[in-house]
Amino acid sequence: MKLAYVGLPCQLQALRKLQLFSSEIGQSWADSVALSIGLFCRENWAYTCLRALVEDDYGVKLSEVDKFDIKKGKMLLYRNGEVLQEIPLPETKPYVRVGCEVCLDFSAELADLSVGAVGSPPKYSTVIVRTRRGMELLRRAEREGYVEVKHISEVKPGTKLVLKLTKEKRDENLAEAERRGRAGYSARHIATMGEENLEKLVAEAKGKSFADLERDVIDAGMCVSCGACVAVADDRLEMVEERPRLKEGASGDVEEAYLACPRTSLPAMVMAERLFSGEGEVKSDSLGKYLDVFAVRATEKARLTRWQDGGAVTALLLCALKAGEIDGAMVAKRDENWRPIATLARSEEELRESGGTLYCYVTNLPLLKEVASR
Ligand SMILES: Cc1cc2nc3c(=O)[nH]c(=O)nc-3n(C[C@H](O)[C@H](O)[C@H](O)COP(=O)(O)OP(=O)(O)OC[C@H]3O[C@@H](n4cnc5c(N)ncnc54)[C@H](O)[C@@H]3O)c2cc1C
């Protein structure tokens, strides 16, 4: 099965790490991802925290909200196109996942295509094309009339705002990682690692137990709830309230889970080198490695029913599905109370239903494994 995968920067890191160590882990299901789309991300909120913020602090029922957005320092809740509630962003900060506060990637540097709002005018999405695979899809979608594309230099504010947010996230979160380091919690994923360290990482994972994963990642507030550990440990681990847990009576020896976790170590340089080798003229700056940047919006042909910014993600996925480049896409949908649900969209209708942003984390790697292993 050829799948597309939509995820946050940390989820893309987990996916690439699973691909990098597939032979050591003895599982190659992550290779079924033929196209990855990363979403820009400053931070996100655990579902229970978002619900407490909106319903308890502001008295708004989540079932009454039909869109969330973040603009100009505010979280905005919409109903029928009108703003129902504004929440100043600083008031949401205590509810941000602690694992986000040590993440250094704003623009999903390991994706084929990275998509966000900043950089482009309203009703457009900014699309960073990182690989040839991504460029081919964007050009196909433009040719076939699914999207309208402008070079980022033709629009305002352009990449300078993306660069500013990238730098802000990096600086703030490096300072937080150092602060945690002084308190005795090491942010192990931040260490820079070359090819020569890969064997060391595999050796380090040998004999590790769930207690090690708990100490180094989960209790240290580093876990991103991607579910990579649960997926590779088969029936030994489970996610409970976004937290990996050892199943009752299961063996605590989970060295493949320790190796798969993007927060026990992150050989990001090696993953980037492998991803971008053979991609031709790759630019490299604070946005990571990429071929070019565009402002993109879906056209009438995409017939979108629900989307966040320019609808670029959904329109590109529709085009890839129609062209037979993918059999389905791992995306996120929600129930009527905004509880996020990882889902495989296999039809145009399912893709259209999955448009829009959920500002909560969606654990999706265990589902990716299940789908890819069918
Ligand atoms: C937690 C979070 C934080 C973000 N922070 C920023 C930011 O700081 N700055 C910025 O410019 N952009 C940010 N974005 C991205 C932005 O909100 C839009 O998702 C992006 O611009 C794509 O818009 P679109 O209209 O092209 O996508 P659409 O066509 O609406 O498609 C969006 C796709 O993303 C999937 N999706 C939605 N939520 C999630 C999720 N939680 N996990 C995995 N997949 C999901 C949907 O299923 C759908 O496939 C953030 C997104 C998320 C989820």
Coordinates of C-alpha atoms and ligand atoms in Angstrom, one line a residue:
M1 CA 0.0 0.0 0.0
K2 CA 1.3 3.5 -0.9
L3 CA 0.3 6.0 1.8
A4 CA 0.5 9.7 2.4
Y5 CA 1.2 10.8 5.9
V6 CA 0.2 14.2 7.4
G7 CA 1.9 15.1 10.7
L8 CA 3.5 17.6 12.9
P9 CA 7.3 18.2 12.9
C10 CA 7.8 15.7 15.8
Q11 CA 5.7 13.1 14.0
L12 CA 7.8 13.4 10.9
Q13 CA 10.9 13.0 13.0
A14 CA 9.4 9.8 14.4
L15 CA 8.5 8.5 11.0
R16 CA 12.0 9.2 9.5
K17 CA 13.6 7.5 12.5
L18 CA 11.5 4.4 12.0
Q19 CA 12.6 4.4 8.4
L20 CA 16.3 4.9 9.2
F21 CA 16.4 2.1 11.7
S22 CA 13.9 -0.3 10.0
S23 CA 16.4 -3.2 9.7
E24 CA 17.6 -2.8 13.3
I25 CA 14.0 -2.7 14.6
G26 CA 13.0 -5.5 12.2
Q27 CA 9.9 -3.7 10.9
S28 CA 9.6 -1.9 7.6
W29 CA 6.0 -0.7 7.6
A30 CA 7.1 3.0 7.8
D31 CA 8.4 2.6 4.3
S32 CA 4.9 2.4 2.9
V33 CA 4.8 6.2 3.2
A34 CA 5.2 7.4 -0.3
L35 CA 4.5 11.1 0.5
S36 CA 4.8 13.1 3.7
I37 CA 3.2 16.4 4.4
G38 CA 4.4 18.2 7.6
L39 CA 2.5 21.0 9.2
F40 CA 4.2 24.1 10.6
C41 CA 4.0 24.0 14.4
R42 CA 4.9 26.3 17.2
E43 CA 3.2 24.1 19.9
N44 CA 0.1 22.1 20.5
W45 CA -2.3 21.3 23.3
A46 CA -3.4 18.0 24.9
Y47 CA -7.1 17.4 24.2
T48 CA -8.1 17.4 27.9
C49 CA -6.2 20.6 28.5
L50 CA -7.8 22.4 25.5
R51 CA -11.2 21.2 26.7
A52 CA -10.5 22.5 30.2
L53 CA -9.4 25.9 28.8
V54 CA -12.4 26.4 26.4
E55 CA -15.2 24.8 28.5
D56 CA -14.1 25.4 32.1
D57 CA -12.2 28.7 31.8
Y58 CA -14.3 30.4 29.0
G59 CA -17.6 28.6 29.3
V60 CA -17.8 27.7 25.6
K61 CA -19.0 24.2 24.7
L62 CA -16.6 22.6 22.2
S63 CA -19.6 21.2 20.4
E64 CA -20.5 24.8 19.5
V65 CA -17.2 25.6 17.8
D66 CA -16.7 24.8 14.1
K67 CA -13.2 26.2 13.6
F68 CA -10.2 27.1 15.7
D69 CA -7.4 29.4 14.4
I70 CA -4.4 31.2 15.8
K71 CA -3.8 34.7 14.6
K72 CA -2.0 37.8 15.9
G73 CA -1.4 36.5 19.4
K74 CA -4.9 35.0 19.9
M75 CA -6.6 31.7 19.7
L76 CA -9.9 32.3 17.9
L77 CA -13.0 30.1 18.1
Y78 CA -15.5 30.4 15.3
R79 CA -19.1 29.5 14.8
N80 CA -20.8 29.9 11.4
G81 CA -17.9 32.1 10.2
E82 CA -18.2 34.5 13.2
V83 CA -15.7 34.8 16.1
L84 CA -17.4 33.1 19.1
Q85 CA -14.5 33.6 21.5
E86 CA -11.0 35.1 21.5
I87 CA -8.4 33.7 23.9
P88 CA -5.2 35.6 24.3
L89 CA -2.4 33.2 23.5
P90 CA -0.4 33.8 26.7
E91 CA -3.5 32.4 28.6
T92 CA -3.3 29.2 26.6
K93 CA 0.4 28.7 27.4
P94 CA 0.0 26.8 30.7
Y95 CA -2.0 24.2 28.7
V96 CA 0.7 23.6 26.1
R97 CA 2.2 20.1 26.1
V98 CA 5.4 20.1 28.0
G99 CA 7.1 17.9 25.3
C100 CA 6.6 20.8 22.8
E101 CA 8.8 23.1 24.8
V102 CA 12.0 21.4 23.8
C103 CA 11.2 20.9 20.1
L104 CA 13.4 22.8 17.7
D105 CA 11.6 22.2 14.5
F106 CA 8.9 24.8 13.4
S107 CA 8.6 24.0 9.7
A108 CA 8.7 20.2 9.6
E109 CA 12.1 20.0 8.1
L110 CA 11.9 16.2 7.3
A111 CA 8.8 16.2 5.2
D112 CA 8.4 16.1 1.4
L113 CA 6.2 19.2 1.6
S114 CA 5.8 21.5 4.7
V115 CA 2.6 23.5 4.9
G116 CA 1.6 26.4 7.2
A117 CA -0.3 29.7 7.3
V118 CA 2.5 32.1 8.0
G119 CA 4.3 33.7 5.1
S120 CA 1.3 33.8 2.8
P121 CA -1.7 36.2 2.6
P122 CA -5.1 35.1 4.0
K123 CA -6.8 32.2 2.2
Y124 CA -3.4 30.8 1.0
S125 CA -1.1 28.2 2.5
T126 CA 2.7 28.5 2.5
V127 CA 4.2 25.4 0.9
I128 CA 7.9 24.6 1.4
V129 CA 8.7 22.0 -1.3
R130 CA 11.6 20.0 0.0
T131 CA 11.9 17.0 -2.3
R132 CA 11.4 16.2 -6.0
R133 CA 8.5 14.0 -5.1
G134 CA 6.9 17.0 -3.4
M135 CA 7.6 19.2 -6.4
E136 CA 6.2 16.8 -8.9
L137 CA 2.9 16.6 -6.9
L138 CA 2.6 20.4 -6.6
R139 CA 3.2 20.8 -10.4
R140 CA 0.8 18.1 -11.2
A141 CA -1.9 19.6 -8.9
E142 CA -1.3 23.0 -10.6
R143 CA -1.5 21.5 -14.1
E144 CA -4.6 19.6 -13.3
G145 CA -6.3 22.6 -11.8
Y146 CA -6.5 21.5 -8.1
V147 CA -4.4 24.5 -6.9
E148 CA -3.3 28.0 -7.8
V149 CA 0.4 28.6 -7.1
K150 CA 2.4 31.8 -6.7
H151 CA 6.0 32.0 -5.9
I152 CA 6.5 33.2 -2.3
S153 CA 8.5 36.2 -3.6
E154 CA 5.3 37.5 -5.2
V155 CA 3.3 37.7 -2.0
K156 CA 3.6 39.4 1.4
P157 CA 4.9 38.9 4.1
G158 CA 6.9 36.0 2.5
T159 CA 9.5 33.8 4.1
K160 CA 10.9 36.4 6.5
L161 CA 8.0 35.7 8.9
V162 CA 8.6 31.9 8.7
L163 CA 12.3 32.5 9.4
K164 CA 11.4 34.7 12.4
L165 CA 9.1 32.1 14.0
T166 CA 11.6 29.4 13.3
K167 CA 14.3 31.3 15.1
E168 CA 12.0 32.2 18.0
K169 CA 10.9 28.6 18.5
R170 CA 14.5 27.4 18.3
D171 CA 15.9 30.0 20.7
E172 CA 13.1 29.7 23.3
N173 CA 13.1 25.9 23.3
L174 CA 16.9 25.6 23.4
A175 CA 16.9 27.8 26.5
E176 CA 14.1 25.6 28.0
A177 CA 16.2 22.4 27.2
E178 CA 19.2 24.0 28.9
R179 CA 17.0 24.9 31.9
R180 CA 15.8 21.3 32.1
G181 CA 19.3 20.1 31.8
R182 CA 20.3 22.1 34.8
A183 CA 17.4 20.4 36.7
G184 CA 18.8 17.0 35.7
Y185 CA 16.6 16.1 32.7
S186 CA 18.6 15.8 29.5
A187 CA 17.0 16.6 26.2
R188 CA 18.8 13.8 24.4
H189 CA 17.2 14.4 21.0
I190 CA 19.0 17.8 20.7
A191 CA 22.5 16.3 20.4
T192 CA 24.0 16.5 16.9
M193 CA 24.8 13.1 15.5
G194 CA 26.5 12.0 12.3
E195 CA 26.6 8.6 10.6
E196 CA 29.4 7.5 12.9
N197 CA 26.9 7.6 15.8
L198 CA 24.3 5.3 14.4
E199 CA 25.9 2.1 15.7
K200 CA 26.3 3.7 19.0
L201 CA 22.6 4.5 19.2
V202 CA 21.7 0.9 18.3
A203 CA 24.1 -0.4 21.0
E204 CA 22.7 2.1 23.5
A205 CA 19.2 0.8 23.1
K206 CA 20.2 -2.8 23.8
G207 CA 18.7 -4.2 27.0
K208 CA 16.6 -1.1 27.6
S209 CA 13.4 -1.6 29.5
F210 CA 10.2 0.4 29.7
A211 CA 11.5 1.9 33.0
D212 CA 14.4 3.4 31.0
L213 CA 11.9 4.9 28.4
E214 CA 9.9 6.3 31.3
R215 CA 12.8 7.8 33.0
D216 CA 14.6 9.3 30.0
V217 CA 11.5 10.5 28.0
I218 CA 8.1 10.2 29.6
D219 CA 8.7 11.3 33.2
A220 CA 11.2 13.8 31.9
G221 CA 8.4 15.7 30.0
M222 CA 9.9 15.0 26.6
C223 CA 7.4 12.5 25.1
V224 CA 5.5 13.8 22.0
S225 CA 2.9 11.0 22.1
C226 CA 3.7 9.9 18.5
G227 CA 3.1 6.3 19.4
A228 CA 6.3 5.0 17.7
C229 CA 7.2 3.0 20.8
V230 CA 3.7 1.5 21.0
A231 CA 3.7 0.6 17.3
V232 CA 7.1 -1.2 17.4
A233 CA 6.5 -3.0 20.7
D234 CA 3.5 -4.9 19.3
D235 CA 1.3 -5.9 22.2
R236 CA 3.5 -4.9 25.1
L237 CA 2.7 -1.2 25.2
E238 CA -0.4 0.9 24.9
M239 CA -1.3 4.6 24.9
V240 CA -3.5 5.8 27.8
E241 CA -4.4 9.5 27.9
E242 CA -1.6 10.3 25.4
R243 CA 1.0 8.5 27.5
P244 CA 2.7 5.2 26.6
R245 CA 2.2 2.5 29.2
L246 CA 3.3 -1.1 29.8
K247 CA 0.4 -3.4 29.4
E248 CA -0.5 -5.5 32.4
G249 CA 1.7 -8.6 32.6
A250 CA 3.8 -7.6 29.5
S251 CA 7.5 -8.0 29.4
G252 CA 9.2 -4.7 30.2
D253 CA 12.1 -5.4 27.8
V254 CA 11.3 -2.9 25.0
E255 CA 14.7 -2.1 23.4
E256 CA 13.2 -1.6 19.9
A257 CA 10.8 1.0 21.4
Y258 CA 13.7 2.8 23.0
L259 CA 15.5 2.8 19.6
A260 CA 12.4 4.0 17.7
C261 CA 11.6 6.9 20.1
P262 CA 12.5 10.3 18.5
R263 CA 13.2 11.7 21.9
T264 CA 15.8 9.1 23.1
S265 CA 18.0 10.3 20.2
L266 CA 17.4 12.1 17.0
P267 CA 20.0 11.6 14.2
A268 CA 18.3 14.5 12.3
M269 CA 21.4 15.3 10.3
V270 CA 21.7 11.8 9.0
M271 CA 18.0 11.6 8.2
A272 CA 18.2 14.9 6.3
E273 CA 21.3 13.8 4.4
R274 CA 19.6 10.6 3.3
L275 CA 16.4 12.3 2.4
F276 CA 17.9 15.1 0.4
S277 CA 20.8 13.2 -1.3
G278 CA 20.1 13.1 -5.1
E279 CA 17.5 15.9 -4.9
G280 CA 19.6 18.2 -7.0
E281 CA 20.0 21.9 -6.2
V282 CA 18.8 21.9 -2.6
K283 CA 18.7 25.3 -0.7
S284 CA 19.7 25.2 2.9
D285 CA 19.0 27.8 5.6
S286 CA 17.0 28.2 8.7
L287 CA 14.0 26.7 7.0
G288 CA 16.0 23.5 6.6
K289 CA 16.7 22.0 3.2
Y290 CA 14.3 22.7 0.4
L291 CA 13.8 23.2 -3.3
D292 CA 11.5 26.3 -3.2
V293 CA 8.6 28.0 -1.4
F294 CA 5.2 28.9 -2.7
A295 CA 1.9 30.4 -1.7
V296 CA -0.8 27.9 -2.7
R297 CA -4.6 27.8 -2.6
A298 CA -7.1 25.2 -3.6
T299 CA -9.4 26.0 -6.6
E300 CA -13.1 25.3 -7.2
K301 CA -12.1 22.0 -8.9
A302 CA -10.9 20.5 -5.5
R303 CA -14.5 21.1 -4.2
L304 CA -13.3 21.4 -0.6
T305 CA -15.9 21.4 2.1
R306 CA -13.6 22.1 5.1
W307 CA -10.1 23.5 5.2
Q308 CA -7.8 25.7 7.4
D309 CA -5.9 28.2 5.3
G310 CA -5.6 27.8 1.5
G311 CA -6.7 24.1 1.6
A312 CA -3.4 23.2 0.0
V313 CA -2.9 20.0 2.0
T314 CA -6.3 18.5 1.1
A315 CA -6.2 19.6 -2.5
L316 CA -2.7 18.1 -3.0
L317 CA -3.9 14.8 -1.3
L318 CA -7.0 14.7 -3.6
C319 CA -4.8 15.1 -6.6
A320 CA -2.3 12.4 -5.5
L321 CA -5.2 10.0 -4.8
K322 CA -6.9 10.7 -8.1
A323 CA -3.6 10.1 -9.9
G324 CA -3.0 6.8 -8.2
E325 CA 0.2 8.0 -6.5
I326 CA -1.3 7.0 -3.1
D327 CA -4.0 4.6 -2.0
G328 CA -4.9 6.6 1.0
A329 CA -3.7 9.2 3.5
M330 CA -3.1 9.2 7.3
V331 CA -4.9 12.3 8.4
A332 CA -6.8 13.6 11.4
K333 CA -10.5 14.1 12.0
R334 CA -12.5 15.0 15.1
D335 CA -15.7 14.0 16.8
E336 CA -18.3 16.7 17.6
N337 CA -16.4 17.7 20.8
W338 CA -13.1 18.2 18.9
R339 CA -11.6 15.0 20.3
P340 CA -8.9 14.2 17.7
I341 CA -9.0 10.8 15.9
A342 CA -6.2 9.4 13.7
T343 CA -7.8 8.1 10.5
L344 CA -7.0 6.6 7.2
A345 CA -8.8 8.5 4.4
R346 CA -9.2 6.3 1.3
S347 CA -11.8 8.2 -0.7
E348 CA -12.1 11.8 -1.9
E349 CA -15.0 12.2 0.4
E350 CA -13.1 11.0 3.4
L351 CA -10.2 13.4 2.5
R352 CA -12.6 16.3 2.2
E353 CA -14.0 15.6 5.6
S354 CA -10.6 15.5 7.2
G355 CA -9.6 19.1 6.2
G356 CA -8.9 21.8 8.9
T357 CA -6.6 22.1 11.8
L358 CA -6.9 20.3 15.1
Y359 CA -4.6 22.0 17.6
C360 CA -4.4 18.8 19.7
Y361 CA -2.0 16.0 19.2
V362 CA -3.2 12.9 17.3
T363 CA -1.2 9.7 18.0
N364 CA -1.2 8.1 14.6
L365 CA 1.8 5.8 14.2
P366 CA 0.1 2.7 15.7
L367 CA -2.6 3.1 13.1
L368 CA -0.1 3.6 10.3
K369 CA 1.5 0.3 11.3
E370 CA -1.9 -1.4 11.3
V371 CA -2.9 -0.1 7.9
A372 CA 0.5 -0.6 6.3
S373 CA 0.7 -4.2 7.6
R374 CA -2.7 -5.2 6.2
Ligands
LIG1 C1 -1.0 21.7 16.3 C2 -0.8 22.6 15.1 C3 -0.1 23.8 15.2 C4 0.1 24.6 14.1 N1 0.9 25.7 14.3 C5 1.1 26.5 13.2 C6 1.8 27.7 13.3 O1 2.3 28.1 14.4 N2 2.0 28.5 12.2 C7 1.5 28.1 11.0 O2 1.7 28.9 10.0 N3 0.8 27.0 10.8 C8 0.6 26.2 11.9 N4 -0.1 25.0 11.8 C9 -0.6 24.6 10.4 C10 -1.9 25.3 9.9 O3 -2.8 25.3 11.0 C11 -2.6 24.5 8.8 O4 -2.7 23.1 9.2 C12 -1.7 24.5 7.5 O5 -1.5 25.8 7.1 C13 -2.4 23.7 6.4 O6 -3.6 24.4 6.0 P1 -4.4 23.9 4.7 O7 -5.6 24.8 4.6 O8 -3.4 23.8 3.6 O9 -4.7 22.4 5.2 P2 -6.1 21.6 5.1 O10 -6.5 21.4 3.6 O11 -7.1 22.2 6.0 O12 -5.6 20.2 5.6 C14 -5.1 20.1 6.9 C15 -4.6 18.6 7.1 O13 -3.9 18.5 8.3 C16 -4.5 17.4 9.0 N5 -4.4 17.7 10.5 C17 -5.1 18.6 11.1 N6 -4.7 18.7 12.4 C18 -3.8 17.7 12.6 C19 -3.0 17.3 13.7 N7 -3.2 17.8 14.9 N8 -2.2 16.3 13.5 C20 -2.0 15.7 12.2 N9 -2.7 16.1 11.1 C21 -3.6 17.1 11.3 C22 -5.9 17.3 8.5 O14 -6.5 16.0 8.7 C23 -5.7 17.6 7.1 O15 -5.3 16.5 6.3 C24 -0.4 24.2 12.8 C25 -1.1 23.0 12.7 C26 -1.3 22.2 13.9 C27 -2.1 20.9 13.7

